[in-house]
XYZ file of C-alpha atoms in Angstrom:
763
model
C 176.739 529.530 4.012
C 179.803 527.711 5.042
C 180.088 524.153 5.825
C 182.850 522.687 7.870
C 184.031 519.320 8.311
C 185.804 518.485 11.710
C 188.466 515.945 11.776
C 185.513 514.017 14.140
C 183.240 513.847 10.764
C 186.027 512.364 8.756
C 183.773 509.118 8.709
C 180.370 510.077 7.856
C 177.358 508.276 6.828
C 176.704 505.091 5.012
C 173.288 505.344 3.057
C 171.252 505.581 0.037
C 168.322 508.048 -1.133
C 165.573 506.384 -3.474
C 165.492 508.183 -6.536
C 162.053 509.318 -8.437
C 162.145 509.177 -12.142
C 160.246 512.358 -12.605
C 161.937 514.764 -10.134
C 165.282 513.901 -8.709
C 166.978 516.769 -8.203
C 170.424 515.577 -6.652
C 173.196 517.746 -7.790
C 175.890 516.076 -9.940
C 179.565 516.855 -10.057
C 181.248 516.471 -13.586
C 184.538 518.886 -13.178
C 185.841 521.129 -10.927
C 188.589 524.039 -11.683
C 191.245 524.214 -11.032
C 191.421 520.432 -10.816
C 192.853 520.232 -6.829
C 192.301 522.490 -3.486
C 195.549 524.160 -2.475
C 196.066 524.551 1.414
C 196.919 527.992 2.525
C 194.262 530.328 2.173
C 190.824 531.167 0.167
C 190.536 530.127 -3.599
C 187.817 530.227 -6.223
C 186.589 526.729 -7.577
C 184.043 526.262 -10.678
C 182.179 523.190 -10.097
C 180.155 521.997 -13.319
C 177.374 519.199 -13.529
C 173.913 519.233 -12.909
C 171.372 520.665 -10.644
C 174.148 522.691 -9.206
C 171.625 525.769 -8.278
C 170.882 526.674 -4.485
C 174.390 525.257 -4.007
C 175.030 525.854 -0.261
C 178.482 524.797 0.196
C 181.070 521.387 0.599
C 181.402 518.597 2.472
C 184.964 517.133 2.360
C 187.004 514.455 4.352
C 189.097 516.718 5.683
C 188.262 520.268 7.516
C 187.334 523.133 4.716
C 185.382 526.052 5.011
C 183.356 526.813 1.803
C 180.647 529.367 0.956
C 179.012 530.614 -2.306
C 181.393 532.817 -3.807
C 180.089 536.858 -3.723
C 181.884 538.241 -6.443
C 180.534 535.518 -9.698
C 177.067 537.384 -11.098
C 174.173 535.288 -10.790
C 176.096 532.489 -8.818
C 174.229 529.805 -7.474
C 171.529 530.308 -9.807
C 172.515 528.005 -12.788
C 171.869 524.248 -12.860
C 175.517 523.624 -14.456
C 177.894 525.670 -12.910
C 178.515 527.194 -9.578
C 181.601 529.111 -7.842
C 182.570 528.112 -4.280
C 185.342 529.991 -2.065
C 186.861 527.276 -0.472
C 189.383 528.002 2.349
C 191.838 524.790 3.176
C 193.723 525.086 6.167
C 197.655 525.629 5.518
C 198.193 522.587 7.795
C 196.143 520.169 5.574
C 197.849 516.924 4.219
C 198.292 516.770 0.798
C 196.644 514.009 -0.640
C 193.616 512.360 -2.125
C 190.458 513.190 -0.423
C 186.863 513.373 -1.066
C 184.226 516.181 -1.452
C 180.645 516.869 -2.233
C 178.808 519.774 -3.111
C 175.710 520.484 -0.935
C 172.083 522.241 -2.709
C 168.639 522.935 -1.799
C 168.390 520.228 -3.204
C 170.703 517.696 -1.396
C 174.166 516.071 -1.816
C 176.148 515.192 -4.582
C 177.721 511.610 -4.832
C 181.319 511.722 -3.407
C 184.320 512.694 -5.881
C 187.687 511.870 -4.958
C 189.831 515.087 -5.138
C 193.181 516.120 -4.767
C 194.830 518.635 -2.333
C 197.708 519.734 -3.658
C 200.603 522.147 -2.517
C 201.417 522.360 -6.291
C 200.067 525.303 -8.599
C 197.206 524.099 -10.612
C 197.763 524.447 -14.826
C 194.913 523.558 -16.801
C 195.413 522.008 -20.173
C 194.977 524.301 -23.017
C 193.347 523.247 -25.973
C 195.005 519.662 -27.465
C 198.686 519.145 -27.315
C 198.904 516.312 -29.327
C 202.071 516.645 -30.969
C 205.823 517.447 -29.610
C 205.907 520.628 -31.595
C 202.218 521.497 -30.499
C 203.714 520.857 -26.449
C 201.915 523.303 -23.837
C 204.364 525.524 -22.367
C 204.437 524.851 -18.269
C 206.340 526.511 -15.425
C 208.030 524.307 -13.166
C 206.909 523.047 -10.701
C 203.016 522.596 -11.605
C 200.299 520.210 -11.576
C 198.491 519.710 -15.156
C 194.825 518.809 -15.210
C 193.681 517.797 -18.122
C 192.255 514.521 -20.299
C 193.908 512.294 -22.785
C 191.525 511.713 -25.826
C 191.524 508.194 -27.656
C 194.204 507.510 -29.745
C 196.183 510.710 -28.505
C 199.213 511.698 -26.674
C 199.735 515.080 -24.911
C 203.494 516.895 -24.852
C 204.115 519.509 -22.140
C 207.382 521.369 -22.558
C 209.059 523.065 -19.422
C 212.830 524.252 -18.667
C 215.158 522.538 -16.506
C 218.417 523.612 -14.771
C 221.602 521.559 -14.897
C 221.417 519.312 -12.089
C 217.843 519.741 -11.365
C 216.295 516.718 -9.900
C 212.120 516.525 -10.540
C 209.789 513.869 -9.731
C 206.976 513.546 -12.165
C 203.541 511.762 -11.259
C 200.181 510.814 -12.415
C 197.016 510.896 -10.978
C 194.680 508.624 -12.770
C 193.879 504.886 -11.469
C 193.660 507.094 -7.854
C 191.131 509.439 -8.444
C 188.740 506.881 -10.260
C 189.955 508.202 -14.124
C 189.672 505.069 -16.985
C 193.267 506.552 -17.970
C 196.412 503.962 -17.606
C 199.115 506.367 -18.347
C 202.813 505.947 -19.459
C 205.050 509.058 -19.040
C 208.103 509.872 -21.074
C 210.788 512.220 -20.501
C 212.078 513.588 -23.560
C 215.067 515.965 -24.519
C 214.801 518.801 -27.009
C 215.660 516.161 -30.096
C 212.973 514.171 -28.775
C 215.059 511.328 -27.705
C 213.801 509.431 -24.545
C 215.799 510.395 -21.180
C 213.119 508.549 -18.786
C 210.090 506.366 -19.033
C 207.476 504.928 -16.586
C 204.146 502.531 -16.894
C 202.653 501.346 -13.599
C 205.065 502.555 -11.010
C 205.333 500.130 -7.752
C 202.571 500.947 -5.338
C 200.414 503.461 -6.849
C 197.786 501.161 -8.182
C 198.594 501.356 -11.888
C 199.707 505.033 -12.055
C 203.043 506.191 -13.193
C 205.847 507.985 -11.947
C 209.714 508.503 -11.652
C 212.179 511.211 -10.881
C 215.009 512.139 -13.158
C 218.026 514.144 -12.714
C 218.652 516.504 -15.746
C 222.575 516.772 -16.443
C 222.268 519.773 -19.056
C 219.958 523.116 -18.588
C 217.450 523.377 -21.242
C 214.160 523.000 -22.712
C 212.640 519.251 -22.286
C 209.244 517.548 -22.788
C 206.779 515.244 -20.903
C 204.932 512.811 -23.205
C 201.645 511.552 -21.673
C 199.272 508.613 -22.996
C 197.237 506.113 -22.122
C 199.354 502.879 -22.501
C 196.203 501.393 -24.586
C 195.754 504.283 -26.617
C 192.591 504.679 -24.992
C 191.962 508.016 -22.532
C 190.894 509.436 -19.525
C 191.448 512.491 -17.065
C 194.316 513.108 -15.122
C 196.519 515.406 -12.873
C 200.306 515.429 -13.888
C 202.212 516.418 -10.682
C 205.935 517.851 -11.587
C 207.916 519.478 -8.661
C 210.900 518.348 -6.188
C 208.363 516.006 -4.013
C 209.094 512.506 -2.638
C 207.744 509.599 -4.283
C 206.439 508.192 -1.247
C 204.434 505.449 -1.445
C 203.371 504.609 2.096
C 204.313 505.683 5.587
C 206.593 503.305 7.754
C 205.295 502.038 9.774
C 202.428 501.619 8.167
C 200.101 502.234 11.269
C 199.809 503.913 14.861
C 198.041 503.026 17.851
C 195.044 505.324 18.187
C 195.485 507.990 21.066
C 199.235 507.892 20.896
C 201.890 509.776 19.241
C 204.626 508.258 16.832
C 207.492 509.535 14.512
C 206.399 508.296 11.159
C 209.234 507.677 8.669
C 208.484 506.867 4.567
C 208.758 504.024 2.366
C 208.733 504.850 -1.722
C 211.111 505.683 -4.372
C 213.591 509.019 -4.020
C 212.648 509.362 -0.406
C 216.284 510.155 0.613
C 217.104 512.665 3.368
C 213.018 512.863 4.306
C 212.783 513.923 7.724
C 210.322 512.007 10.368
C 206.839 513.342 10.781
C 205.679 513.219 14.126
C 201.974 512.231 14.035
C 199.286 512.249 17.028
C 196.678 509.562 15.907
C 192.989 510.526 17.097
C 190.782 508.468 19.255
C 187.490 508.957 17.404
C 185.610 505.227 16.753
C 185.902 503.841 13.529
C 188.675 506.521 12.163
C 190.708 504.204 10.678
C 193.119 506.109 8.850
C 194.777 510.021 8.547
C 196.542 511.340 5.668
C 200.303 512.273 5.994
C 202.487 514.645 3.807
C 206.140 515.237 3.459
C 208.251 517.465 1.669
C 212.031 517.414 1.264
C 214.330 519.854 3.471
C 214.078 523.095 1.399
C 211.257 521.332 -0.814
C 208.020 523.477 -2.560
C 205.860 520.743 -2.968
C 205.070 517.331 -1.095
C 204.418 513.498 -1.344
C 201.725 511.752 0.330
C 200.379 508.735 2.009
C 197.875 507.266 3.927
C 198.409 506.258 8.047
C 196.235 503.519 9.099
C 194.930 504.105 12.696
C 195.053 500.883 14.914
C 193.594 499.573 17.910
C 196.661 497.609 18.972
C 200.300 498.984 19.604
C 202.540 498.544 16.771
C 205.973 496.820 16.769
C 208.551 497.787 14.300
C 211.066 495.160 13.431
C 214.974 495.467 14.551
C 217.420 494.271 11.805
C 218.840 491.796 11.500
C 216.275 489.374 11.902
C 216.899 487.031 9.023
C 218.198 484.066 11.095
C 216.089 481.759 13.613
C 218.778 482.845 16.406
C 218.201 486.414 15.260
C 214.407 486.477 15.468
C 212.602 489.561 17.139
C 210.550 488.556 20.133
C 207.183 489.567 20.375
C 204.700 490.144 23.265
C 200.888 489.689 23.328
C 198.724 492.185 21.920
C 200.867 493.679 19.005
C 200.887 494.496 15.268
C 203.941 493.966 13.415
C 205.270 496.251 10.899
C 208.550 495.532 8.829
C 210.293 496.455 5.432
C 212.280 494.218 2.936
C 215.199 496.112 2.519
C 217.081 493.933 0.432
C 216.494 491.303 -2.161
C 215.847 487.926 -0.288
C 214.956 489.513 3.443
C 213.757 487.304 5.593
C 211.866 488.672 8.880
C 211.198 486.318 11.525
C 209.141 487.108 14.916
C 209.236 484.704 17.773
C 206.213 484.855 20.402
C 204.777 482.308 22.947
C 201.860 480.412 22.439
C 200.004 477.785 24.592
C 198.674 474.394 23.591
C 195.032 474.814 21.509
C 195.688 478.809 21.539
C 194.780 480.220 17.911
C 196.044 483.251 16.437
C 195.061 485.163 13.235
C 197.815 486.952 11.081
C 196.401 489.344 8.587
C 199.133 490.629 5.870
C 198.649 494.107 4.892
C 200.767 495.861 1.651
C 199.336 496.032 -1.760
C 195.975 497.334 -0.538
C 197.710 500.530 1.255
C 199.970 501.213 -1.611
C 202.978 499.361 -0.593
C 204.427 496.946 -3.833
C 205.258 494.139 -1.421
C 203.184 490.924 -1.940
C 203.760 488.591 1.171
C 204.189 485.282 1.971
C 203.556 484.161 5.622
C 204.458 480.903 7.609
C 204.453 480.008 11.572
C 206.920 477.616 12.192
C 207.319 475.825 15.846
C 211.091 476.163 17.717
C 212.374 473.582 15.369
C 211.550 474.945 12.288
C 208.703 472.442 11.389
C 205.466 474.241 9.517
C 202.519 475.060 11.418
C 200.820 476.900 8.870
C 201.126 479.208 6.090
C 199.564 481.585 3.388
C 200.454 483.499 0.150
C 198.592 486.385 -0.982
C 194.775 486.597 -2.188
C 194.372 488.267 -5.461
C 194.743 491.729 -5.070
C 195.244 491.590 -1.277
C 197.659 489.531 1.001
C 196.491 486.604 2.820
C 195.233 485.685 6.069
C 196.822 482.846 8.158
C 195.343 481.082 10.975
C 197.527 479.174 13.079
C 196.372 476.930 16.270
C 199.404 475.478 18.151
C 199.637 471.826 19.238
C 201.450 472.565 22.272
C 203.053 475.473 24.633
C 205.882 476.838 23.777
C 207.788 479.475 21.133
C 206.456 479.729 17.786
C 208.215 482.426 14.845
C 206.239 484.063 12.400
C 208.360 484.040 9.058
C 207.179 487.038 6.527
C 208.878 487.171 2.764
C 208.650 488.741 -0.243
C 207.068 486.625 -2.871
C 209.504 487.561 -5.578
C 212.229 487.886 -3.149
C 212.630 491.380 -4.037
C 213.905 494.023 -1.824
C 214.340 498.045 -1.427
C 212.867 501.074 0.490
C 209.458 500.982 -0.922
C 208.565 497.236 0.186
C 206.887 497.869 3.386
C 204.362 495.497 5.202
C 202.566 495.499 8.081
C 200.756 492.297 9.913
C 197.846 492.712 11.983
C 197.661 490.108 14.857
C 194.383 488.722 16.492
C 193.042 486.036 18.441
C 190.103 485.445 16.187
C 189.190 486.290 12.737
C 186.566 489.160 12.330
C 183.184 487.671 12.902
C 181.588 489.665 10.087
C 182.123 492.752 8.182
C 179.282 494.866 6.492
C 179.046 496.726 3.203
C 176.257 499.139 2.047
C 174.650 499.409 -1.086
C 175.441 503.107 -1.376
C 177.349 505.975 -0.064
C 174.919 508.902 -0.710
C 171.686 509.669 1.475
C 169.121 512.453 0.596
C 166.448 511.866 2.773
C 162.750 513.965 1.615
C 161.561 515.964 4.091
C 158.720 513.985 5.378
C 159.516 510.892 3.653
C 162.058 507.854 4.080
C 165.440 507.016 2.408
C 166.834 503.131 2.330
C 170.055 501.162 1.970
C 170.978 497.480 2.056
C 173.561 496.133 4.089
C 175.240 493.026 3.357
C 177.032 491.063 5.626
C 179.824 488.548 5.126
C 179.893 486.159 8.311
C 183.103 483.991 8.024
C 182.756 483.312 12.152
C 179.324 484.296 13.472
C 175.764 483.303 12.537
C 173.794 485.291 15.455
C 172.093 488.424 15.162
C 173.775 491.665 14.049
C 171.714 495.102 15.331
C 172.538 497.752 13.176
C 172.447 501.515 14.291
C 172.884 504.798 13.324
C 174.102 506.804 16.582
C 174.063 510.737 16.932
C 171.310 511.412 14.551
C 169.712 514.689 15.027
C 166.330 515.787 15.704
C 164.190 514.926 12.847
C 165.892 512.159 11.739
C 164.425 508.446 12.687
C 166.607 505.328 11.929
C 164.366 501.974 11.594
C 165.123 499.642 14.025
C 167.046 496.945 11.930
C 168.575 493.893 12.628
C 170.362 491.372 10.300
C 168.762 488.039 11.934
C 170.543 484.920 12.816
C 171.794 483.976 9.756
C 170.868 486.308 7.421
C 173.083 488.372 5.378
C 170.798 491.209 3.980
C 169.100 493.837 5.678
C 167.316 497.124 4.838
C 168.330 500.126 6.846
C 165.774 503.363 6.572
C 166.059 506.966 7.901
C 162.796 508.909 8.228
C 162.941 512.698 8.058
C 160.068 515.071 9.575
C 157.816 516.810 7.209
C 159.972 520.252 9.100
C 163.445 518.709 8.327
C 165.208 521.947 6.783
C 166.008 521.162 3.385
C 169.782 521.098 2.435
C 170.941 520.767 5.688
C 173.801 518.348 6.015
C 173.884 515.670 8.362
C 176.936 513.364 9.646
C 176.043 509.886 10.924
C 177.380 506.510 10.748
C 176.059 503.504 9.969
C 177.171 500.157 12.716
C 176.582 496.572 13.281
C 177.190 495.531 16.702
C 176.831 491.696 17.778
C 177.058 489.973 21.110
C 179.680 487.258 20.691
C 180.433 485.435 23.685
C 180.989 487.822 26.542
C 182.019 490.856 24.176
C 180.300 493.090 22.167
C 181.957 493.719 19.043
C 180.942 496.423 16.800
C 181.667 497.110 13.095
C 181.581 500.173 10.238
C 179.858 499.565 7.097
C 182.305 500.270 4.316
C 181.043 501.894 1.199
C 184.105 500.876 -1.259
C 181.966 498.848 -3.775
C 179.738 501.261 -4.647
C 182.200 504.182 -5.118
C 184.258 501.976 -7.191
C 181.234 500.785 -9.641
C 181.455 504.514 -10.181
C 185.011 505.252 -10.995
C 186.296 502.559 -13.497
C 189.709 501.781 -12.576
C 189.804 502.323 -8.690
C 191.355 499.441 -7.335
C 191.433 500.867 -3.302
C 189.482 503.394 -2.099
C 191.757 506.163 0.232
C 191.346 504.454 3.789
C 190.234 507.552 5.295
C 186.850 507.294 2.844
C 186.444 503.805 2.739
C 183.495 504.374 5.087
C 182.784 507.835 5.030
C 180.265 509.811 2.707
C 177.584 512.479 3.702
C 173.859 513.207 3.752
C 171.653 516.223 3.124
C 167.877 516.678 3.531
C 166.124 516.822 0.227
C 162.844 518.580 -0.719
C 159.795 516.470 -0.358
C 158.883 513.710 -2.628
C 156.127 513.032 -4.398
C 155.354 510.315 -2.659
C 155.590 509.083 0.945
C 154.935 506.045 2.713
C 154.355 505.639 6.021
C 153.844 502.610 8.588
C 151.274 502.258 11.708
C 154.055 500.413 13.870
C 157.438 499.764 13.672
C 157.765 496.618 15.390
C 155.398 493.438 14.182
C 155.309 490.796 17.125
C 154.250 487.198 15.829
C 155.613 483.574 14.949
C 154.974 480.295 13.748
C 151.347 479.562 12.817
C 150.506 483.470 13.633
C 149.734 486.296 11.442
C 150.177 489.855 12.285
C 148.826 493.049 10.122
C 150.405 496.228 9.334
C 148.636 499.424 8.028
C 150.519 501.097 4.927
C 149.527 504.957 4.383
C 150.580 506.696 1.179
C 150.684 510.408 0.667
C 150.577 511.496 -2.840
C 151.773 514.583 -4.439
C 149.790 516.939 -6.056
C 147.411 515.228 -9.104
C 148.777 511.800 -8.515
C 145.986 509.435 -7.620
C 146.765 506.221 -9.453
C 147.553 502.873 -7.548
C 150.942 502.845 -5.443
C 152.524 499.169 -6.176
C 153.836 497.680 -2.995
C 157.113 495.066 -3.170
C 159.409 493.475 -0.907
C 162.837 494.905 -1.301
C 165.517 493.407 -2.185
C 162.846 491.170 -3.741
C 164.759 487.686 -3.419
C 166.359 487.970 -0.266
C 164.202 490.598 1.666
C 162.051 488.336 3.696
C 163.470 484.921 5.959
C 162.486 481.404 4.643
C 158.995 480.435 5.796
C 157.690 484.075 6.472
C 155.009 485.078 3.608
C 154.330 488.865 3.526
C 151.222 489.498 1.559
C 151.547 492.851 -0.378
C 148.657 494.316 -1.963
C 148.721 497.965 -3.716
C 147.247 500.871 -2.069
C 144.362 501.092 -4.505
C 143.751 504.343 -6.921
C 141.915 506.957 -4.680
C 142.804 505.118 -1.385
C 145.720 505.960 0.953
C 145.655 502.860 2.891
C 145.927 499.191 2.714
C 146.433 496.593 5.299
C 149.346 493.870 4.506
C 149.720 490.375 6.315
C 152.769 488.643 7.371
C 152.516 484.911 8.122
C 154.845 482.716 9.599
C 154.257 478.769 8.892
C 155.181 476.072 11.241
C 158.887 476.117 10.437
C 159.069 480.285 10.866
C 162.240 481.456 12.703
C 162.194 482.280 16.375
C 164.252 485.894 16.660
C 164.039 489.478 14.985
C 164.565 490.037 11.715
C 164.024 493.448 9.392
C 161.657 493.469 6.428
C 161.418 496.352 3.837
C 158.675 497.783 1.419
C 159.251 499.784 -1.413
C 156.255 501.719 -3.652
C 156.103 502.315 -7.084
C 153.564 504.920 -8.309
C 153.111 505.228 -11.977
C 150.766 507.911 -13.485
C 150.897 508.985 -17.409
C 154.677 509.798 -18.060
C 155.320 510.140 -14.216
C 156.759 507.274 -11.962
C 157.634 507.600 -8.558
C 159.553 505.196 -6.374
C 159.974 505.342 -2.555
C 160.634 503.083 0.438
C 158.538 502.770 3.305
C 159.801 502.665 6.972
C 161.468 499.114 7.533
C 159.851 496.867 9.886
C 161.278 494.978 12.611
C 159.546 491.308 12.479
C 159.881 489.661 16.046
C 158.950 486.051 16.117
C 158.164 484.380 19.409
C 156.488 481.272 20.312
C 152.784 481.016 20.282
C 152.902 480.391 24.041
C 155.226 480.030 26.582
C 154.206 478.766 30.163
C 155.933 479.410 33.778
C 154.934 477.129 36.991
C 155.231 478.878 40.228
C 155.529 478.572 42.933
C 158.905 476.622 42.414
C 158.512 474.018 44.965
C 156.191 473.258 47.563
C 155.130 470.455 50.178
C 152.176 468.372 50.143
C 150.842 465.977 52.890
C 149.283 462.326 52.045
C 145.661 463.047 51.895
C 145.986 466.657 51.485
C 146.045 469.118 48.914
C 148.665 472.278 47.480
C 148.044 474.643 45.152
C 150.421 475.619 42.160
C 149.938 478.452 39.753
C 150.464 478.450 36.334
C 151.481 481.621 34.008
C 151.204 481.720 30.680
C 152.541 484.555 27.903
C 150.597 484.857 24.910
C 152.210 485.838 21.800
C 150.481 489.268 20.637
C 149.096 487.950 17.759
C 146.987 484.897 19.341
C 144.459 485.216 21.892
C 142.736 481.898 22.173
C 142.415 479.270 25.159
C 144.902 477.557 26.711
C 144.457 473.977 28.338
C 146.795 473.066 30.769
C 148.075 469.891 32.234
C 150.587 469.177 35.192
C 153.168 466.493 34.019
C 155.674 464.105 36.177
C 153.090 463.861 39.302
C 154.714 461.863 42.017
C 152.559 458.185 42.019
C 149.296 458.917 43.870
C 149.274 462.496 43.180
C 146.177 463.719 40.726
C 145.436 467.298 39.472
C 142.818 468.027 36.856
C 143.428 470.028 33.420
C 142.304 473.551 33.444
C 141.484 475.933 30.963
C 142.826 479.511 30.960
C 140.215 481.598 28.860
C 141.415 484.125 26.575
C 141.060 487.282 28.627
C 143.167 485.669 31.706
C 146.624 484.539 32.092
C 147.007 482.349 34.780
C 145.016 479.351 36.431
C 145.337 478.307 39.678
C 145.308 473.938 39.926
C 144.973 472.152 43.313
C 147.159 468.846 43.484
C 145.823 466.314 45.732
C 147.811 463.339 47.585
C 146.141 459.818 48.169
C 146.539 458.327 51.549
C 149.082 455.935 50.102
C 151.218 458.677 47.745
C 154.688 458.192 47.438
C 156.684 459.755 49.926
C 159.202 461.892 48.585
C 160.486 464.864 46.339
C 160.490 464.924 42.470
C 162.344 467.861 40.696
C 160.689 467.458 37.477
C 156.959 468.634 37.958
C 156.061 470.941 34.594
C 152.949 471.844 33.003
C 152.225 471.527 29.695
C 150.014 473.821 27.835
C 148.155 473.412 24.387
C 146.710 475.955 22.018
C 144.971 475.573 18.482
C 146.525 478.346 16.084
C 144.534 478.351 13.553
C 144.324 474.976 12.295
C 147.520 473.695 14.123
C 147.754 472.265 17.406
C 151.009 473.858 19.540
C 152.182 472.787 22.609
C 154.729 474.207 25.176
C 156.049 472.686 28.453
C 157.160 474.823 31.221
C 160.223 474.309 33.042
C 160.632 472.073 35.733
C 160.063 472.546 39.611
C 160.217 470.697 42.550
C 157.479 468.782 44.877
C 157.527 467.033 48.047
C 155.201 464.732 49.323
C 155.585 463.975 53.139
């Protein structure tokens, strides 16, 4: 089976599968040989790990084709190893990407991988002394690992005047190794050294020109003498950190240069930015003219046009003029460089300027301020830890203002590129998923916890998974007003094809004013948690992963409804059905998940177990008098323990719809009533589905001399005709606030509601 990954699937799914401690069969990857995929043709790649039997292919974050290698005996039957034939198109950019192995049991967790045009060489043994240095060809890339308290040595031959670049990929691929590299001559004397090269997140990189022909050695170790895995690249590649500009507008074509060290003479690269929603970045790579190996970076795909600074713009009178709706890109080319941009703003207008540098690989550390035409400061911000600052400016008057961007340490150089995203409002909310992998049991359910950060919006956020194929159903999930946590579930049909890969996307949509705001949930946190020193995830996979249908679980839970309608003072019920695997008959304990934040305040979910030997239980959900109105989501999780087996599975999430107990409307809206005459109005009531009692109706704000007897609407009815009678001396004129008050008993509580006002004229 070949699994391809077209560019439209670079952003995939954002969910997590629930594990069963007795029967989890998801594949795992612990290693791959060679350590990188090479563009330009098929290659055999050996993956090691667990539960790899029944392997079908790969999911990758760039388009590739992968099949089970046919020339390996018993291939695909071993749990700890499988060989795949992987064909990477020749035009695929070099860089850090992502892959997963897909099997009959589901999909593995995402693994960062390198696509590289350098030939791979495996570490041989333990070359831990200079005398034991492993000979390597140049150019090449060495895949290996440094053990604690050791140093690795590799020897190579360089020609007189030859320039080579050396870089270690460690932190950038999630390794714990904190590398340093030294270049040594034949007598062991240091020629060059690097630790923590700017812009590559603690990895090492340098470029060196060899004066004399001869044999040289590269020394690699952990600066703390600890250890970890690495890929050591040696070649004629440019040491690229970022593209320049850092972003390109979606749907446009742009000429991209590069920032970094040793980048002289690099040709620009023409890039066509895709228009697919939520593709936030694309990989780019570049070679020197006539070069054999590539440097690489990630190019942001932005919604807005990108303005590129024009030097000189240090002095106020040299400031670049901006038009509205543009982001700004610049570079601190010399020490002490100051970049200024002037723009027009209106009184009380607010603009938000978000600095972008270190989080995308630039070593620049930004300081930003907004000044008025006289140079007076309106607002300023420095960095925020590992990221750049966000500056919000509200303008006191109409006129010209300037954004001033500087480097915190006043440094300059070709690698110090930066970008400022400009918006008229702060990001109203962001979403983060609790995991990046979904293995949905056929006939069962998988769940993900979604957490919202709400700096500027407290309203409901609707979660969705658009484009789900037939056989997969997502719960109707909403982060209710003010809520920051919700659980989304996806349920697979019993006949869903096991081992098939699905590409989906978790989105949050909110109505803010007159516009729909949509955000994709990211999965950076769980991926970083599995990769010890990964500071920043490659932009192209910050919201990306893949999913597969897994074999049926030993426990499946179902609900008799997806929506539960009730409200303050009311109780609704939902039936939970448990389907156990063969031989499992113990009770299924049910619990709300997450346990502390799973239910809004003033709502109670009275969970009970599905008792031993039974398949159903009814759960009551109750709102107190202070229960909030609106829509929310609650999720239940079931646990079955029998002997040494423990099975944990979620139930499909429930949408809680809280409505008033009773609502009233008065019809017709208006009417005329003669003195000594009669007039009939109709009162319509809408009961909450969880309430079915009688309703007492009283008209309010009747004109003087007009009377109407209260009425009772029985449980089986929803309307009442009420007759108004005007006395002979009734006050002539019109009232605009005639209303109907309705009263009911919800349990022991009296609940009232009042209709909207209508008019009545006495003639």
